[in-house]
PDB file of C-alpha atoms in Angstrom:
ATOM      1  CA  MET A   1     100.858 121.584  96.688  1.00  0.00           C
ATOM      2  CA  ALA A   2     103.819 120.721  98.859  1.00  0.00           C
ATOM      3  CA  VAL A   3     104.610 117.524 100.242  1.00  0.00           C
ATOM      4  CA  SER A   4     102.551 116.483 103.422  1.00  0.00           C
ATOM      5  CA  THR A   5     104.504 118.222 106.264  1.00  0.00           C
ATOM      6  CA  VAL A   6     104.043 115.047 108.469  1.00  0.00           C
ATOM      7  CA  ARG A   7     105.338 112.899 105.869  1.00  0.00           C
ATOM      8  CA  ARG A   8     108.316 115.344 105.248  1.00  0.00           C
ATOM      9  CA  ARG A   9     109.012 115.326 108.961  1.00  0.00           C
ATOM     10  CA  ARG A  10     109.037 111.468 109.036  1.00  0.00           C
ATOM     11  CA  LEU A  11     111.363 111.405 106.018  1.00  0.00           C
ATOM     12  CA  GLY A  12     113.748 113.854 107.754  1.00  0.00           C
ATOM     13  CA  GLY A  13     113.576 111.907 110.896  1.00  0.00           C
ATOM     14  CA  VAL A  14     114.358 108.538 109.351  1.00  0.00           C
ATOM     15  CA  LEU A  15     117.389 110.182 107.304  1.00  0.00           C
ATOM     16  CA  ARG A  16     118.650 111.788 110.567  1.00  0.00           C
ATOM     17  CA  LYS A  17     118.364 108.615 112.387  1.00  0.00           C
ATOM     18  CA  LEU A  18     120.153 106.744 109.673  1.00  0.00           C
ATOM     19  CA  ARG A  19     123.061 109.136 110.165  1.00  0.00           C
ATOM     20  CA  GLU A  20     123.069 109.154 113.769  1.00  0.00           C
ATOM     21  CA  ASP A  21     122.972 105.315 113.931  1.00  0.00           C
ATOM     22  CA  ARG A  22     126.204 105.305 111.929  1.00  0.00           C
ATOM     23  CA  LYS A  23     127.597 107.954 114.357  1.00  0.00           C
ATOM     24  CA  LEU A  24     128.271 110.397 111.499  1.00  0.00           C
ATOM     25  CA  THR A  25     128.307 114.224 111.678  1.00  0.00           C
ATOM     26  CA  ALA A  26     126.154 116.299 109.391  1.00  0.00           C
ATOM     27  CA  GLU A  27     129.415 117.783 108.050  1.00  0.00           C
ATOM     28  CA  THR A  28     130.978 114.361 107.215  1.00  0.00           C
ATOM     29  CA  VAL A  29     127.856 113.337 105.400  1.00  0.00           C
ATOM     30  CA  ALA A  30     127.442 116.602 103.525  1.00  0.00           C
ATOM     31  CA  GLU A  31     131.189 116.424 102.335  1.00  0.00           C
ATOM     32  CA  ALA A  32     130.842 112.782 101.138  1.00  0.00           C
ATOM     33  CA  THR A  33     127.508 113.258  99.299  1.00  0.00           C
ATOM     34  CA  GLY A  34     128.290 116.702  97.652  1.00  0.00           C
ATOM     35  CA  MET A  35     125.439 118.550  99.378  1.00  0.00           C
ATOM     36  CA  SER A  36     125.909 121.535 101.693  1.00  0.00           C
ATOM     37  CA  GLN A  37     125.753 120.986 105.461  1.00  0.00           C
ATOM     38  CA  ALA A  38     123.052 123.579 105.619  1.00  0.00           C
ATOM     39  CA  LYS A  39     120.873 121.633 103.020  1.00  0.00           C
ATOM     40  CA  LEU A  40     121.403 118.344 104.835  1.00  0.00           C
ATOM     41  CA  THR A  41     120.085 120.016 108.007  1.00  0.00           C
ATOM     42  CA  ARG A  42     117.084 121.532 106.252  1.00  0.00           C
ATOM     43  CA  ILE A  43     116.142 118.185 104.956  1.00  0.00           C
ATOM     44  CA  GLU A  44     116.558 116.371 108.276  1.00  0.00           C
ATOM     45  CA  THR A  45     114.489 119.117 110.070  1.00  0.00           C
ATOM     46  CA  ALA A  46     111.860 119.246 107.295  1.00  0.00           C
ATOM     47  CA  HIS A  47     112.539 122.895 106.466  1.00  0.00           C
ATOM     48  CA  THR A  48     112.718 121.953 102.835  1.00  0.00           C
ATOM     49  CA  ALA A  49     111.550 119.407 100.601  1.00  0.00           C
ATOM     50  CA  ALA A  50     114.231 116.647  99.630  1.00  0.00           C
ATOM     51  CA  LYS A  51     114.742 115.798  96.187  1.00  0.00           C
ATOM     52  CA  VAL A  52     114.914 112.230  94.792  1.00  0.00           C
ATOM     53  CA  ASP A  53     118.541 112.345  93.974  1.00  0.00           C
ATOM     54  CA  ASP A  54     119.379 113.627  97.434  1.00  0.00           C
ATOM     55  CA  VAL A  55     117.657 110.848  99.180  1.00  0.00           C
ATOM     56  CA  ASN A  56     119.221 108.205  97.004  1.00  0.00           C
ATOM     57  CA  LYS A  57     122.858 109.581  97.577  1.00  0.00           C
ATOM     58  CA  LEU A  58     122.117 109.608 101.339  1.00  0.00           C
ATOM     59  CA  LEU A  59     120.617 106.073 101.210  1.00  0.00           C
ATOM     60  CA  ASP A  60     123.634 104.885  99.190  1.00  0.00           C
ATOM     61  CA  PHE A  61     126.086 106.408 101.686  1.00  0.00           C
ATOM     62  CA  TYR A  62     124.356 104.931 104.544  1.00  0.00           C
ATOM     63  CA  GLY A  63     124.340 101.599 103.017  1.00  0.00           C
ATOM     64  CA  CYS A  64     120.545 101.116 102.954  1.00  0.00           C
ATOM     65  CA  ASP A  65     120.051  97.927 101.151  1.00  0.00           C
ATOM     66  CA  ASP A  66     116.511  97.348 101.995  1.00  0.00           C
ATOM     67  CA  GLU A  67     114.824  97.706  98.789  1.00  0.00           C
ATOM     68  CA  ASP A  68     111.215  98.021  99.853  1.00  0.00           C
ATOM     69  CA  TYR A  69     112.233 100.524 102.717  1.00  0.00           C
ATOM     70  CA  ARG A  70     114.203 102.693 100.010  1.00  0.00           C
ATOM     71  CA  ALA A  71     111.231 102.423  97.789  1.00  0.00           C
ATOM     72  CA  GLY A  72     108.901 103.637 100.473  1.00  0.00           C
ATOM     73  CA  LEU A  73     111.118 106.590 101.279  1.00  0.00           C
ATOM     74  CA  ILE A  74     111.485 107.574  97.632  1.00  0.00           C
ATOM     75  CA  ALA A  75     107.793 107.334  97.278  1.00  0.00           C
ATOM     76  CA  ILE A  76     107.359 109.994 100.290  1.00  0.00           C
ATOM     77  CA  THR A  77     109.984 112.083  98.505  1.00  0.00           C
ATOM     78  CA  LYS A  78     107.892 112.235  95.297  1.00  0.00           C
ATOM     79  CA  ASP A  79     104.721 113.171  97.194  1.00  0.00           C
ATOM     80  CA  GLY A  80     105.768 116.745  96.581  1.00  0.00           C
ATOM     81  CA  SER A  81     104.961 116.447  92.790  1.00  0.00           C
ATOM     82  CA  LYS A  82     101.573 115.224  93.550  1.00  0.00           C
ATOM     83  CA  ARG A  83      98.434 116.746  92.152  1.00  0.00           C
ATOM     84  CA  GLY A  84      94.929 115.894  93.143  1.00  0.00           C
ATOM     85  CA  TRP A  85      91.381 116.764  93.506  1.00  0.00           C
ATOM     86  CA  TRP A  86      92.164 118.652  96.703  1.00  0.00           C
ATOM     87  CA  LEU A  87      93.814 121.444  94.787  1.00  0.00           C
ATOM     88  CA  SER A  88      90.289 122.780  93.944  1.00  0.00           C
ATOM     89  CA  TYR A  89      89.661 123.192  97.652  1.00  0.00           C
ATOM     90  CA  ARG A  90      93.089 124.598  98.784  1.00  0.00           C
ATOM     91  CA  ASP A  91      91.528 127.871  99.854  1.00  0.00           C
ATOM     92  CA  VAL A  92      88.888 125.890 101.822  1.00  0.00           C
ATOM     93  CA  ILE A  93      90.839 123.294 103.846  1.00  0.00           C
ATOM     94  CA  ASN A  94      93.544 123.849 106.575  1.00  0.00           C
ATOM     95  CA  SER A  95      97.056 122.407 106.606  1.00  0.00           C
ATOM     96  CA  THR A  96      95.826 119.546 109.033  1.00  0.00           C
ATOM     97  CA  ALA A  97      93.200 118.682 106.369  1.00  0.00           C
ATOM     98  CA  THR A  98      95.574 118.708 103.577  1.00  0.00           C
ATOM     99  CA  ASP A  99      98.112 116.535 105.519  1.00  0.00           C
ATOM    100  CA  LEU A 100      95.169 114.053 106.232  1.00  0.00           C
ATOM    101  CA  ILE A 101      94.046 113.789 102.587  1.00  0.00           C
ATOM    102  CA  LEU A 102      97.511 113.195 101.452  1.00  0.00           C
ATOM    103  CA  LEU A 103      98.222 110.734 104.013  1.00  0.00           C
ATOM    104  CA  GLU A 104      94.891 108.855 103.395  1.00  0.00           C
ATOM    105  CA  ALA A 105      95.665 108.629  99.764  1.00  0.00           C
ATOM    106  CA  ASP A 106      98.843 106.701 100.497  1.00  0.00           C
ATOM    107  CA  ALA A 107      97.746 104.524 103.405  1.00  0.00           C
ATOM    108  CA  THR A 108      97.183 100.882 103.124  1.00  0.00           C
ATOM    109  CA  THR A 109      95.450 100.541 106.656  1.00  0.00           C
ATOM    110  CA  TYR A 110      93.325 102.929 108.606  1.00  0.00           C
ATOM    111  CA  LYS A 111      92.453 102.219 112.276  1.00  0.00           C
ATOM    112  CA  THR A 112      90.143 104.703 114.089  1.00  0.00           C
ATOM    113  CA  TYR A 113      88.249 105.065 117.291  1.00  0.00           C
ATOM    114  CA  GLU A 114      85.344 107.609 117.294  1.00  0.00           C
ATOM    115  CA  PRO A 115      83.557 108.123 120.609  1.00  0.00           C
ATOM    116  CA  ALA A 116      80.950 110.830 119.444  1.00  0.00           C
ATOM    117  CA  PHE A 117      80.451 110.778 115.780  1.00  0.00           C
ATOM    118  CA  ILE A 118      80.306 108.521 112.741  1.00  0.00           C
ATOM    119  CA  PRO A 119      83.867 108.687 111.174  1.00  0.00           C
ATOM    120  CA  GLY A 120      84.138 111.110 108.443  1.00  0.00           C
ATOM    121  CA  LEU A 121      85.002 108.394 105.941  1.00  0.00           C
ATOM    122  CA  PHE A 122      81.601 106.641 106.562  1.00  0.00           C
ATOM    123  CA  GLN A 123      79.475 109.873 106.701  1.00  0.00           C
ATOM    124  CA  THR A 124      76.628 110.367 104.335  1.00  0.00           C
ATOM    125  CA  PRO A 125      76.430 114.155 102.864  1.00  0.00           C
ATOM    126  CA  GLU A 126      73.386 114.809 105.203  1.00  0.00           C
ATOM    127  CA  TYR A 127      74.990 113.727 108.273  1.00  0.00           C
ATOM    128  CA  ALA A 128      78.283 115.360 107.342  1.00  0.00           C
ATOM    129  CA  ARG A 129      76.578 118.629 106.728  1.00  0.00           C
ATOM    130  CA  ILE A 130      75.183 118.782 110.308  1.00  0.00           C
ATOM    131  CA  VAL A 131      78.497 117.628 111.911  1.00  0.00           C
ATOM    132  CA  ILE A 132      80.393 120.207 109.913  1.00  0.00           C
ATOM    133  CA  ASP A 133      77.880 123.191 110.472  1.00  0.00           C
ATOM    134  CA  ARG A 134      77.615 122.606 114.155  1.00  0.00           C
ATOM    135  CA  LEU A 135      81.336 122.025 114.891  1.00  0.00           C
ATOM    136  CA  ARG A 136      82.941 124.464 112.580  1.00  0.00           C
ATOM    137  CA  ILE A 137      84.761 127.149 114.629  1.00  0.00           C
ATOM    138  CA  ARG A 138      86.598 129.024 112.154  1.00  0.00           C
ATOM    139  CA  SER A 139      85.247 130.567 108.911  1.00  0.00           C
ATOM    140  CA  GLY A 140      86.747 129.782 105.581  1.00  0.00           C
ATOM    141  CA  GLY A 141      84.999 127.891 102.854  1.00  0.00           C
ATOM    142  CA  SER A 142      81.324 127.101 102.777  1.00  0.00           C
ATOM    143  CA  VAL A 143      79.808 124.143 104.557  1.00  0.00           C
ATOM    144  CA  GLU A 144      78.921 122.713 101.158  1.00  0.00           C
ATOM    145  CA  ASP A 145      82.522 122.851 100.125  1.00  0.00           C
ATOM    146  CA  LEU A 146      83.565 121.123 103.276  1.00  0.00           C
ATOM    147  CA  VAL A 147      80.925 118.306 102.658  1.00  0.00           C
ATOM    148  CA  GLN A 148      82.227 117.910  99.156  1.00  0.00           C
ATOM    149  CA  VAL A 149      85.826 117.427 100.406  1.00  0.00           C
ATOM    150  CA  ARG A 150      84.679 114.779 102.971  1.00  0.00           C
ATOM    151  CA  MET A 151      82.798 113.092 100.225  1.00  0.00           C
ATOM    152  CA  ALA A 152      85.820 113.186  98.032  1.00  0.00           C
ATOM    153  CA  ARG A 153      87.923 111.598 100.690  1.00  0.00           C
ATOM    154  CA  GLN A 154      85.850 108.389 100.748  1.00  0.00           C
ATOM    155  CA  SER A 155      87.069 107.293  97.391  1.00  0.00           C
ATOM    156  CA  ILE A 156      89.875 105.533  99.202  1.00  0.00           C
ATOM    157  CA  LEU A 157      87.416 103.056 100.430  1.00  0.00           C
ATOM    158  CA  THR A 158      86.422 101.642  96.883  1.00  0.00           C
ATOM    159  CA  ARG A 159      89.618 102.460  94.832  1.00  0.00           C
ATOM    160  CA  PRO A 160      91.460  99.666  93.455  1.00  0.00           C
ATOM    161  CA  ASN A 161      93.586  98.263  96.242  1.00  0.00           C
ATOM    162  CA  PRO A 162      91.248 100.017  98.774  1.00  0.00           C
ATOM    163  CA  VAL A 163      92.557 100.944 102.283  1.00  0.00           C
ATOM    164  CA  GLN A 164      91.877  98.517 104.995  1.00  0.00           C
ATOM    165  CA  VAL A 165      89.706 100.147 107.598  1.00  0.00           C
ATOM    166  CA  TRP A 166      89.027  98.844 111.103  1.00  0.00           C
ATOM    167  CA  ALA A 167      86.710 101.367 112.879  1.00  0.00           C
ATOM    168  CA  VAL A 168      85.263 101.201 116.372  1.00  0.00           C
ATOM    169  CA  ILE A 169      82.449 103.642 117.050  1.00  0.00           C
ATOM    170  CA  HIS A 170      80.819 104.199 120.252  1.00  0.00           C
ATOM    171  CA  GLU A 171      77.152 103.216 120.624  1.00  0.00           C
ATOM    172  CA  SER A 172      76.248 107.023 121.511  1.00  0.00           C
ATOM    173  CA  ALA A 173      77.253 108.053 118.061  1.00  0.00           C
ATOM    174  CA  LEU A 174      74.866 105.526 116.670  1.00  0.00           C
ATOM    175  CA  CYS A 175      72.073 106.638 118.718  1.00  0.00           C
ATOM    176  CA  SER A 176      72.446 110.430 118.587  1.00  0.00           C
ATOM    177  CA  ASN A 177      69.955 112.335 116.336  1.00  0.00           C
ATOM    178  CA  ALA A 178      67.402 109.461 116.752  1.00  0.00           C
ATOM    179  CA  ASN A 179      64.869 112.174 116.514  1.00  0.00           C
ATOM    180  CA  ARG A 180      66.049 112.954 112.961  1.00  0.00           C
ATOM    181  CA  PRO A 181      65.333 109.644 111.166  1.00  0.00           C
ATOM    182  CA  GLU A 182      65.507 111.181 107.700  1.00  0.00           C
ATOM    183  CA  ILE A 183      69.407 111.664 108.627  1.00  0.00           C
ATOM    184  CA  MET A 184      70.276 108.851 110.824  1.00  0.00           C
ATOM    185  CA  ALA A 185      68.430 105.869 108.868  1.00  0.00           C
ATOM    186  CA  PRO A 186      70.359 106.510 105.780  1.00  0.00           C
ATOM    187  CA  GLN A 187      73.494 106.842 107.756  1.00  0.00           C
ATOM    188  CA  LEU A 188      73.039 103.696 109.491  1.00  0.00           C
ATOM    189  CA  ASP A 189      72.116 102.091 106.036  1.00  0.00           C
ATOM    190  CA  ARG A 190      75.577 103.522 104.893  1.00  0.00           C
ATOM    191  CA  LEU A 191      77.361 101.880 107.693  1.00  0.00           C
ATOM    192  CA  LEU A 192      75.754  98.493 106.885  1.00  0.00           C
ATOM    193  CA  THR A 193      76.536  98.831 103.213  1.00  0.00           C
ATOM    194  CA  LEU A 194      80.141  99.526 103.968  1.00  0.00           C
ATOM    195  CA  SER A 195      80.413  96.671 106.543  1.00  0.00           C
ATOM    196  CA  SER A 196      79.720  94.137 103.662  1.00  0.00           C
ATOM    197  CA  LEU A 197      82.861  95.354 101.931  1.00  0.00           C
ATOM    198  CA  SER A 198      85.971  93.052 102.534  1.00  0.00           C
ATOM    199  CA  ASN A 199      88.179  95.847 103.364  1.00  0.00           C
ATOM    200  CA  ILE A 200      86.103  97.308 106.189  1.00  0.00           C
ATOM    201  CA  ASN A 201      85.505  96.162 109.727  1.00  0.00           C
ATOM    202  CA  ILE A 202      83.174  98.130 112.121  1.00  0.00           C
ATOM    203  CA  GLN A 203      82.688  97.494 115.782  1.00  0.00           C
ATOM    204  CA  VAL A 204      80.383  99.156 118.280  1.00  0.00           C
ATOM    205  CA  MET A 205      81.655 100.160 121.693  1.00  0.00           C
ATOM    206  CA  PRO A 206      78.809  99.635 124.149  1.00  0.00           C
ATOM    207  CA  ILE A 207      77.759 102.274 126.560  1.00  0.00           C
ATOM    208  CA  GLY A 208      78.389  99.792 129.391  1.00  0.00           C
ATOM    209  CA  ALA A 209      81.847  99.083 128.384  1.00  0.00           C
ATOM    210  CA  ALA A 210      84.724  98.885 131.026  1.00  0.00           C
ATOM    211  CA  ILE A 211      87.095 101.853 131.155  1.00  0.00           C
ATOM    212  CA  HIS A 212      89.260 101.725 128.073  1.00  0.00           C
ATOM    213  CA  PRO A 213      91.885 103.688 126.355  1.00  0.00           C
ATOM    214  CA  GLY A 214      89.540 105.264 123.780  1.00  0.00           C
ATOM    215  CA  MET A 215      88.018 107.366 126.462  1.00  0.00           C
ATOM    216  CA  THR A 216      90.739 109.780 125.962  1.00  0.00           C
ATOM    217  CA  GLY A 217      89.258 110.739 122.686  1.00  0.00           C
ATOM    218  CA  SER A 218      89.048 110.068 118.935  1.00  0.00           C
ATOM    219  CA  PHE A 219      92.185 109.030 116.864  1.00  0.00           C
ATOM    220  CA  ALA A 220      93.141 107.587 113.507  1.00  0.00           C
ATOM    221  CA  LEU A 221      96.234 105.475 112.967  1.00  0.00           C
ATOM    222  CA  MET A 222      97.457 105.257 109.361  1.00  0.00           C
ATOM    223  CA  GLY A 223      99.566 102.577 108.071  1.00  0.00           C
ATOM    224  CA  PHE A 224     101.898 102.766 105.029  1.00  0.00           C
ATOM    225  CA  PRO A 225     103.362 100.003 102.866  1.00  0.00           C
ATOM    226  CA  GLU A 226     106.996 100.900 103.583  1.00  0.00           C
ATOM    227  CA  ARG A 227     107.460 100.033 107.235  1.00  0.00           C
ATOM    228  CA  LYS A 228     105.720 100.550 110.458  1.00  0.00           C
ATOM    229  CA  ASP A 229     108.186 103.154 111.734  1.00  0.00           C
ATOM    230  CA  LEU A 230     106.601 105.466 109.170  1.00  0.00           C
ATOM    231  CA  ASP A 231     103.061 105.153 110.346  1.00  0.00           C
ATOM    232  CA  VAL A 232     101.513 108.224 111.929  1.00  0.00           C
ATOM    233  CA  VAL A 233      98.367 108.912 114.294  1.00  0.00           C
ATOM    234  CA  LEU A 234      96.056 111.845 114.158  1.00  0.00           C
ATOM    235  CA  ALA A 235      94.513 112.697 117.430  1.00  0.00           C
ATOM    236  CA  GLU A 236      91.787 115.247 117.032  1.00  0.00           C
ATOM    237  CA  GLY A 237      90.719 117.928 119.190  1.00  0.00           C
ATOM    238  CA  LEU A 238      88.002 120.902 119.063  1.00  0.00           C
ATOM    239  CA  LEU A 239      90.530 123.739 118.371  1.00  0.00           C
ATOM    240  CA  SER A 240      93.551 121.774 117.072  1.00  0.00           C
ATOM    241  CA  SER A 241      94.739 118.249 116.210  1.00  0.00           C
ATOM    242  CA  LEU A 242      97.958 116.558 117.082  1.00  0.00           C
ATOM    243  CA  TRP A 243     100.051 114.361 114.754  1.00  0.00           C
ATOM    244  CA  VAL A 244     101.862 111.646 116.405  1.00  0.00           C
ATOM    245  CA  GLU A 245     104.763 110.694 114.647  1.00  0.00           C
ATOM    246  CA  ASP A 246     107.463 109.067 116.901  1.00  0.00           C
ATOM    247  CA  PRO A 247     107.528 105.445 116.374  1.00  0.00           C
ATOM    248  CA  ALA A 248     107.347 104.521 119.917  1.00  0.00           C
ATOM    249  CA  ASP A 249     104.430 106.552 120.469  1.00  0.00           C
ATOM    250  CA  VAL A 250     102.609 105.294 117.147  1.00  0.00           C
ATOM    251  CA  GLU A 251     103.196 101.803 118.508  1.00  0.00           C
ATOM    252  CA  LEU A 252     101.537 102.625 121.884  1.00  0.00           C
ATOM    253  CA  TYR A 253      98.465 103.765 120.010  1.00  0.00           C
ATOM    254  CA  ARG A 254      98.522 100.675 117.947  1.00  0.00           C
ATOM    255  CA  ALA A 255      98.572  98.466 121.240  1.00  0.00           C
ATOM    256  CA  LYS A 256      95.804 100.622 122.763  1.00  0.00           C
ATOM    257  CA  PHE A 257      93.826 100.260 119.643  1.00  0.00           C
ATOM    258  CA  GLN A 258      94.040  96.518 120.237  1.00  0.00           C
ATOM    259  CA  GLU A 259      92.701  97.063 123.783  1.00  0.00           C
ATOM    260  CA  ILE A 260      89.818  99.121 122.397  1.00  0.00           C
ATOM    261  CA  THR A 261      88.747  96.349 119.854  1.00  0.00           C
ATOM    262  CA  ALA A 262      88.995  93.646 122.489  1.00  0.00           C
ATOM    263  CA  GLU A 263      86.493  95.798 124.674  1.00  0.00           C
ATOM    264  CA  ALA A 264      84.010  96.463 121.892  1.00  0.00           C
ATOM    265  CA  MET A 265      81.212  94.251 120.607  1.00  0.00           C
ATOM    266  CA  SER A 266      82.359  91.489 117.945  1.00  0.00           C
ATOM    267  CA  VAL A 267      81.907  92.487 114.184  1.00  0.00           C
ATOM    268  CA  ASP A 268      78.855  90.307 113.955  1.00  0.00           C
ATOM    269  CA  SER A 269      77.268  91.600 117.023  1.00  0.00           C
ATOM    270  CA  SER A 270      78.083  95.178 116.066  1.00  0.00           C
ATOM    271  CA  LEU A 271      76.214  94.579 112.654  1.00  0.00           C
ATOM    272  CA  ALA A 272      73.256  93.312 114.445  1.00  0.00           C
ATOM    273  CA  PHE A 273      73.311  96.251 116.830  1.00  0.00           C
ATOM    274  CA  ILE A 274      73.433  98.819 113.974  1.00  0.00           C
ATOM    275  CA  THR A 275      70.768  96.944 111.954  1.00  0.00           C
ATOM    276  CA  ALA A 276      68.404  96.979 115.119  1.00  0.00           C
ATOM    277  CA  GLN A 277      69.064 100.722 115.640  1.00  0.00           C
ATOM    278  CA  ARG A 278      68.414 101.483 112.073  1.00  0.00           C
ATOM    279  CA  ASP A 279      65.019  99.450 112.225  1.00  0.00           C
ATOM    280  CA  LYS A 280      64.059 101.159 115.435  1.00  0.00           C
ATOM    281  CA  ILE A 281      64.202 104.707 113.870  1.00  0.00           C
ATOM    282  CA  LYS A 282      62.946 104.017 110.446  1.00  0.00           C
TER     283      LYS A 282
END
């Protein structure tokens, strides 16, 4: 399994910026570090996976003395040797899903807005089965395989040092399928259980809310322990999804998420709303 292409691009982008900030040409750096200019260019453009020795040489040459930052970049470089449960599903999931799984596994924070569905990390198998079956456009892997992948992703919520999740879910997502209490009641129970965990905050966006940035669609912002300029956003669409990697653009999403949380119900009010909705359909 290759390193996440998103993380590889971020690594290449950081290394290129370090070089350009020092006003060095690729030819000069290649000569000083003993690697070919072509190899350096391939690393910077994410056309090849960097090796740890290569990254250390570059960081030494650039005078990068931020040990935490260096450790983070080396951790990204080592992703290429990772093996995980998703290997069993490599013929089922596409490249975007593979990137998402790898990034989720490394993330320390996860902020998401979902206008139409319960977020995948919170879904019960029964709810996930309906969503996957109804929204799947391309064939490849059974619905059951994809449900298993979604359930396996949720381990990041309860692992040692679990990911810190802040989710804003639109009210309509909580009220859909109200005529299927056998599906929605357990799903709402699942949200209530998750909301009791110290690493999970859930807010509800009311139908009557003012216009807010979340109206443009769902997204997830993943933060990593290295530095904020390595964070990424996944903006999901029906036919394709977009990875937002430019630090300025990611920072914009971060600010917009704050606006979304400010417009949503408080955490306590959201918990009360979910409880009332659960009780209504049971």
